[in-house]
Amino acid sequence: MGRLGFLFNPDGNMPKGEIKSRDVDFDFLGLLTENTDGNDIKSNGAIKLDEDSIYIELRSRLNGKVKDAFEIAYDDLNAEDIDRIADNKVQLNLDNRTIQLKTLDHDMLNNFESRLKNKLNTGSFVPEEEKIRHVIADVPAEIRKYHELLKDGIITAEEFEKKKKELLNN
């Protein structure tokens, strides 16, 4: 876990309220329990899956102010380090700590876990089959394109029908 580091509070001793929150839409909001050497520290957690790292804000459970913020590089984590320990809990097992995420919003947690595992397994937040569906989103336009190729004699009627069936079955 060499690249686990603090972004806004490198010394861990800045006065309260000096850490500024990023103005972003977070992928996870809920209870975050950080366990280091057997000590549990509970905070409200706000997590954003950035392109290069996981950005985490720890917020006060009383007033919601940002207490600390850090990032975890994707290189420091793999899909096997992510455990679904309950319907409403996901745990990230890092070398020097564990981070448990808990929420009552199952859809948010499922989406967060799915996107994180996709990123770790494929390097992308979007599953491969979903990328393919987005590429061929306009099926009628694709069929028209192949029909033009048929009319121009570039493909045969059999090839056109095969491609048309393939597009319509997606």
CSV table of C-alpha atoms in Angstrom, one decimal:
chain,number,residue,atom,x,y,z
A,1,MET,CA,0.0,0.0,0.0
A,2,GLY,CA,2.7,2.4,-0.8
A,3,ARG,CA,0.6,5.0,-2.5
A,4,LEU,CA,-2.1,5.4,0.2
A,5,GLY,CA,-1.7,9.0,1.2
A,6,PHE,CA,-3.5,12.0,2.5
A,7,LEU,CA,-4.5,14.7,0.0
A,8,PHE,CA,-5.5,17.6,2.1
A,9,ASN,CA,-4.2,16.8,5.5
A,10,PRO,CA,-0.7,15.3,5.1
A,11,ASP,CA,0.3,15.8,8.8
A,12,GLY,CA,-3.0,14.8,10.3
A,13,ASN,CA,-3.0,17.8,12.6
A,14,MET,CA,-4.7,20.6,10.7
A,15,PRO,CA,-7.2,22.7,12.6
A,16,LYS,CA,-10.8,21.5,12.3
A,17,GLY,CA,-12.7,22.9,9.4
A,18,GLU,CA,-9.7,23.7,7.2
A,19,ILE,CA,-10.1,20.7,4.9
A,20,LYS,CA,-12.2,21.6,1.9
A,21,SER,CA,-14.6,19.1,0.4
A,22,ARG,CA,-14.4,18.5,-3.3
A,23,ASP,CA,-17.4,19.8,-5.3
A,24,VAL,CA,-18.3,16.4,-6.9
A,25,ASP,CA,-21.1,13.8,-7.0
A,26,PHE,CA,-20.1,11.0,-4.8
A,27,ASP,CA,-20.5,7.3,-5.6
A,28,PHE,CA,-21.0,6.3,-2.0
A,29,LEU,CA,-22.4,8.1,1.0
A,30,GLY,CA,-22.8,6.3,4.3
A,31,LEU,CA,-21.2,5.0,7.4
A,32,LEU,CA,-17.4,4.4,7.0
A,33,THR,CA,-15.6,2.3,9.6
A,34,GLU,CA,-11.8,2.3,9.3
A,35,ASN,CA,-10.0,-0.4,11.3
A,36,THR,CA,-6.3,0.1,11.8
A,37,ASP,CA,-4.5,-2.2,14.3
A,38,GLY,CA,-7.8,-3.3,15.9
A,39,ASN,CA,-9.1,0.2,16.5
A,40,ASP,CA,-12.4,1.2,14.8
A,41,ILE,CA,-12.9,4.8,13.8
A,42,LYS,CA,-16.4,5.5,12.6
A,43,SER,CA,-17.2,8.5,10.3
A,44,ASN,CA,-19.7,9.5,7.7
A,45,GLY,CA,-18.0,8.6,4.5
A,46,ALA,CA,-18.2,10.2,1.1
A,47,ILE,CA,-16.4,8.3,-1.7
A,48,LYS,CA,-15.8,9.2,-5.3
A,49,LEU,CA,-14.4,6.6,-7.8
A,50,ASP,CA,-12.1,8.9,-9.9
A,51,GLU,CA,-10.3,7.7,-13.0
A,52,ASP,CA,-7.0,7.1,-11.2
A,53,SER,CA,-7.9,6.6,-7.6
A,54,ILE,CA,-10.6,6.2,-5.0
A,55,TYR,CA,-11.1,9.6,-3.2
A,56,ILE,CA,-12.5,9.3,0.3
A,57,GLU,CA,-13.7,12.0,2.6
A,58,LEU,CA,-14.2,11.3,6.3
A,59,ARG,CA,-16.9,13.6,7.8
A,60,SER,CA,-18.0,14.3,11.3
A,61,ARG,CA,-21.0,12.3,12.4
A,62,LEU,CA,-22.3,15.3,14.3
A,63,ASN,CA,-22.0,18.2,11.9
A,64,GLY,CA,-21.0,16.7,8.6
A,65,LYS,CA,-17.8,18.8,8.3
A,66,VAL,CA,-14.9,17.1,6.5
A,67,LYS,CA,-12.4,15.8,9.1
A,68,ASP,CA,-10.0,14.2,6.7
A,69,ALA,CA,-9.6,13.2,3.0
A,70,PHE,CA,-7.3,10.7,1.3
A,71,GLU,CA,-7.1,8.6,-1.8
A,72,ILE,CA,-6.4,5.0,-2.5
A,73,ALA,CA,-4.7,4.1,-5.8
A,74,TYR,CA,-6.3,1.4,-7.8
A,75,ASP,CA,-2.9,-0.3,-8.0
A,76,ASP,CA,-3.1,-0.8,-4.2
A,77,LEU,CA,-6.3,-2.8,-4.5
A,78,ASN,CA,-7.7,-5.8,-6.5
A,79,ALA,CA,-11.2,-7.3,-6.9
A,80,GLU,CA,-10.4,-10.0,-4.3
A,81,ASP,CA,-9.8,-7.3,-1.7
A,82,ILE,CA,-13.5,-6.4,-1.9
A,83,ASP,CA,-15.9,-8.4,0.3
A,84,ARG,CA,-19.6,-8.2,0.6
A,85,ILE,CA,-19.9,-9.0,4.3
A,86,ALA,CA,-23.7,-8.2,4.6
A,87,ASP,CA,-26.5,-7.0,2.4
A,88,ASN,CA,-25.7,-3.5,3.3
A,89,LYS,CA,-21.9,-3.7,3.9
A,90,VAL,CA,-18.9,-3.8,1.7
A,91,GLN,CA,-15.4,-4.2,3.1
A,92,LEU,CA,-12.1,-3.1,1.4
A,93,ASN,CA,-9.2,-5.1,2.7
A,94,LEU,CA,-6.0,-3.1,2.4
A,95,ASP,CA,-2.5,-4.1,3.5
A,96,ASN,CA,-2.5,-1.9,6.6
A,97,ARG,CA,-6.2,-1.4,7.3
A,98,THR,CA,-9.8,-2.4,6.5
A,99,ILE,CA,-12.5,0.0,5.4
A,100,GLN,CA,-16.1,-1.0,5.9
A,101,LEU,CA,-18.9,0.8,4.0
A,102,LYS,CA,-22.4,0.6,5.3
A,103,THR,CA,-25.6,2.1,4.0
A,104,LEU,CA,-29.3,1.5,3.8
A,105,ASP,CA,-29.3,2.4,0.1
A,106,HIS,CA,-28.8,-1.0,-1.5
A,107,ASP,CA,-28.9,0.3,-5.0
A,108,MET,CA,-26.1,2.8,-4.3
A,109,LEU,CA,-24.0,0.1,-2.6
A,110,ASN,CA,-24.5,-2.4,-5.4
A,111,ASN,CA,-23.7,0.2,-8.0
A,112,PHE,CA,-20.5,1.3,-6.1
A,113,GLU,CA,-19.3,-2.3,-5.7
A,114,SER,CA,-20.0,-3.2,-9.3
A,115,ARG,CA,-18.3,-0.1,-10.7
A,116,LEU,CA,-15.3,-0.6,-8.4
A,117,LYS,CA,-14.9,-4.3,-9.4
A,118,ASN,CA,-15.3,-3.4,-13.1
A,119,LYS,CA,-12.6,-0.8,-12.8
A,120,LEU,CA,-10.2,-3.2,-11.0
A,121,ASN,CA,-10.9,-6.1,-13.4
A,122,THR,CA,-11.1,-4.3,-16.7
A,123,GLY,CA,-9.7,-0.8,-16.2
A,124,SER,CA,-13.1,0.7,-16.9
A,125,PHE,CA,-16.1,1.5,-14.8
A,126,VAL,CA,-18.5,0.2,-17.6
A,127,PRO,CA,-18.7,-3.6,-18.3
A,128,GLU,CA,-17.5,-4.6,-21.8
A,129,GLU,CA,-21.0,-5.8,-23.0
A,130,GLU,CA,-22.5,-2.5,-22.0
A,131,LYS,CA,-19.8,-0.6,-24.0
A,132,ILE,CA,-20.8,-2.7,-27.1
A,133,ARG,CA,-24.5,-1.9,-26.6
A,134,HIS,CA,-23.7,1.8,-26.5
A,135,VAL,CA,-21.7,1.6,-29.7
A,136,ILE,CA,-24.6,0.1,-31.5
A,137,ALA,CA,-27.3,2.1,-29.8
A,138,ASP,CA,-29.1,3.1,-33.0
A,139,VAL,CA,-30.1,-0.2,-34.5
A,140,PRO,CA,-32.3,1.1,-37.3
A,141,ALA,CA,-29.4,3.4,-38.5
A,142,GLU,CA,-27.0,0.4,-38.5
A,143,ILE,CA,-29.5,-1.7,-40.5
A,144,ARG,CA,-29.9,1.2,-43.0
A,145,LYS,CA,-26.1,1.4,-43.3
A,146,TYR,CA,-25.9,-2.3,-44.2
A,147,HIS,CA,-28.9,-2.0,-46.5
A,148,GLU,CA,-26.9,0.7,-48.5
A,149,LEU,CA,-24.0,-1.7,-48.6
A,150,LEU,CA,-26.3,-4.4,-50.0
A,151,LYS,CA,-27.7,-1.9,-52.6
A,152,ASP,CA,-24.2,-0.9,-53.7
A,153,GLY,CA,-23.3,-4.6,-54.1
A,154,ILE,CA,-20.6,-4.5,-51.4
A,155,ILE,CA,-22.2,-7.3,-49.4
A,156,THR,CA,-24.6,-10.1,-50.3
A,157,ALA,CA,-28.2,-10.5,-49.4
A,158,GLU,CA,-27.2,-13.4,-47.1
A,159,GLU,CA,-24.6,-11.2,-45.3
A,160,PHE,CA,-27.2,-8.4,-44.9
A,161,GLU,CA,-29.8,-10.7,-43.4
A,162,LYS,CA,-27.3,-12.2,-41.1
A,163,LYS,CA,-26.1,-8.8,-39.8
A,164,LYS,CA,-29.7,-7.6,-39.6
A,165,LYS,CA,-30.7,-10.6,-37.4
A,166,GLU,CA,-27.6,-10.0,-35.3
A,167,LEU,CA,-28.5,-6.4,-34.7
A,168,LEU,CA,-32.1,-7.1,-33.9
A,169,ASN,CA,-31.2,-9.8,-31.4
A,170,ASN,CA,-29.1,-7.4,-29.2
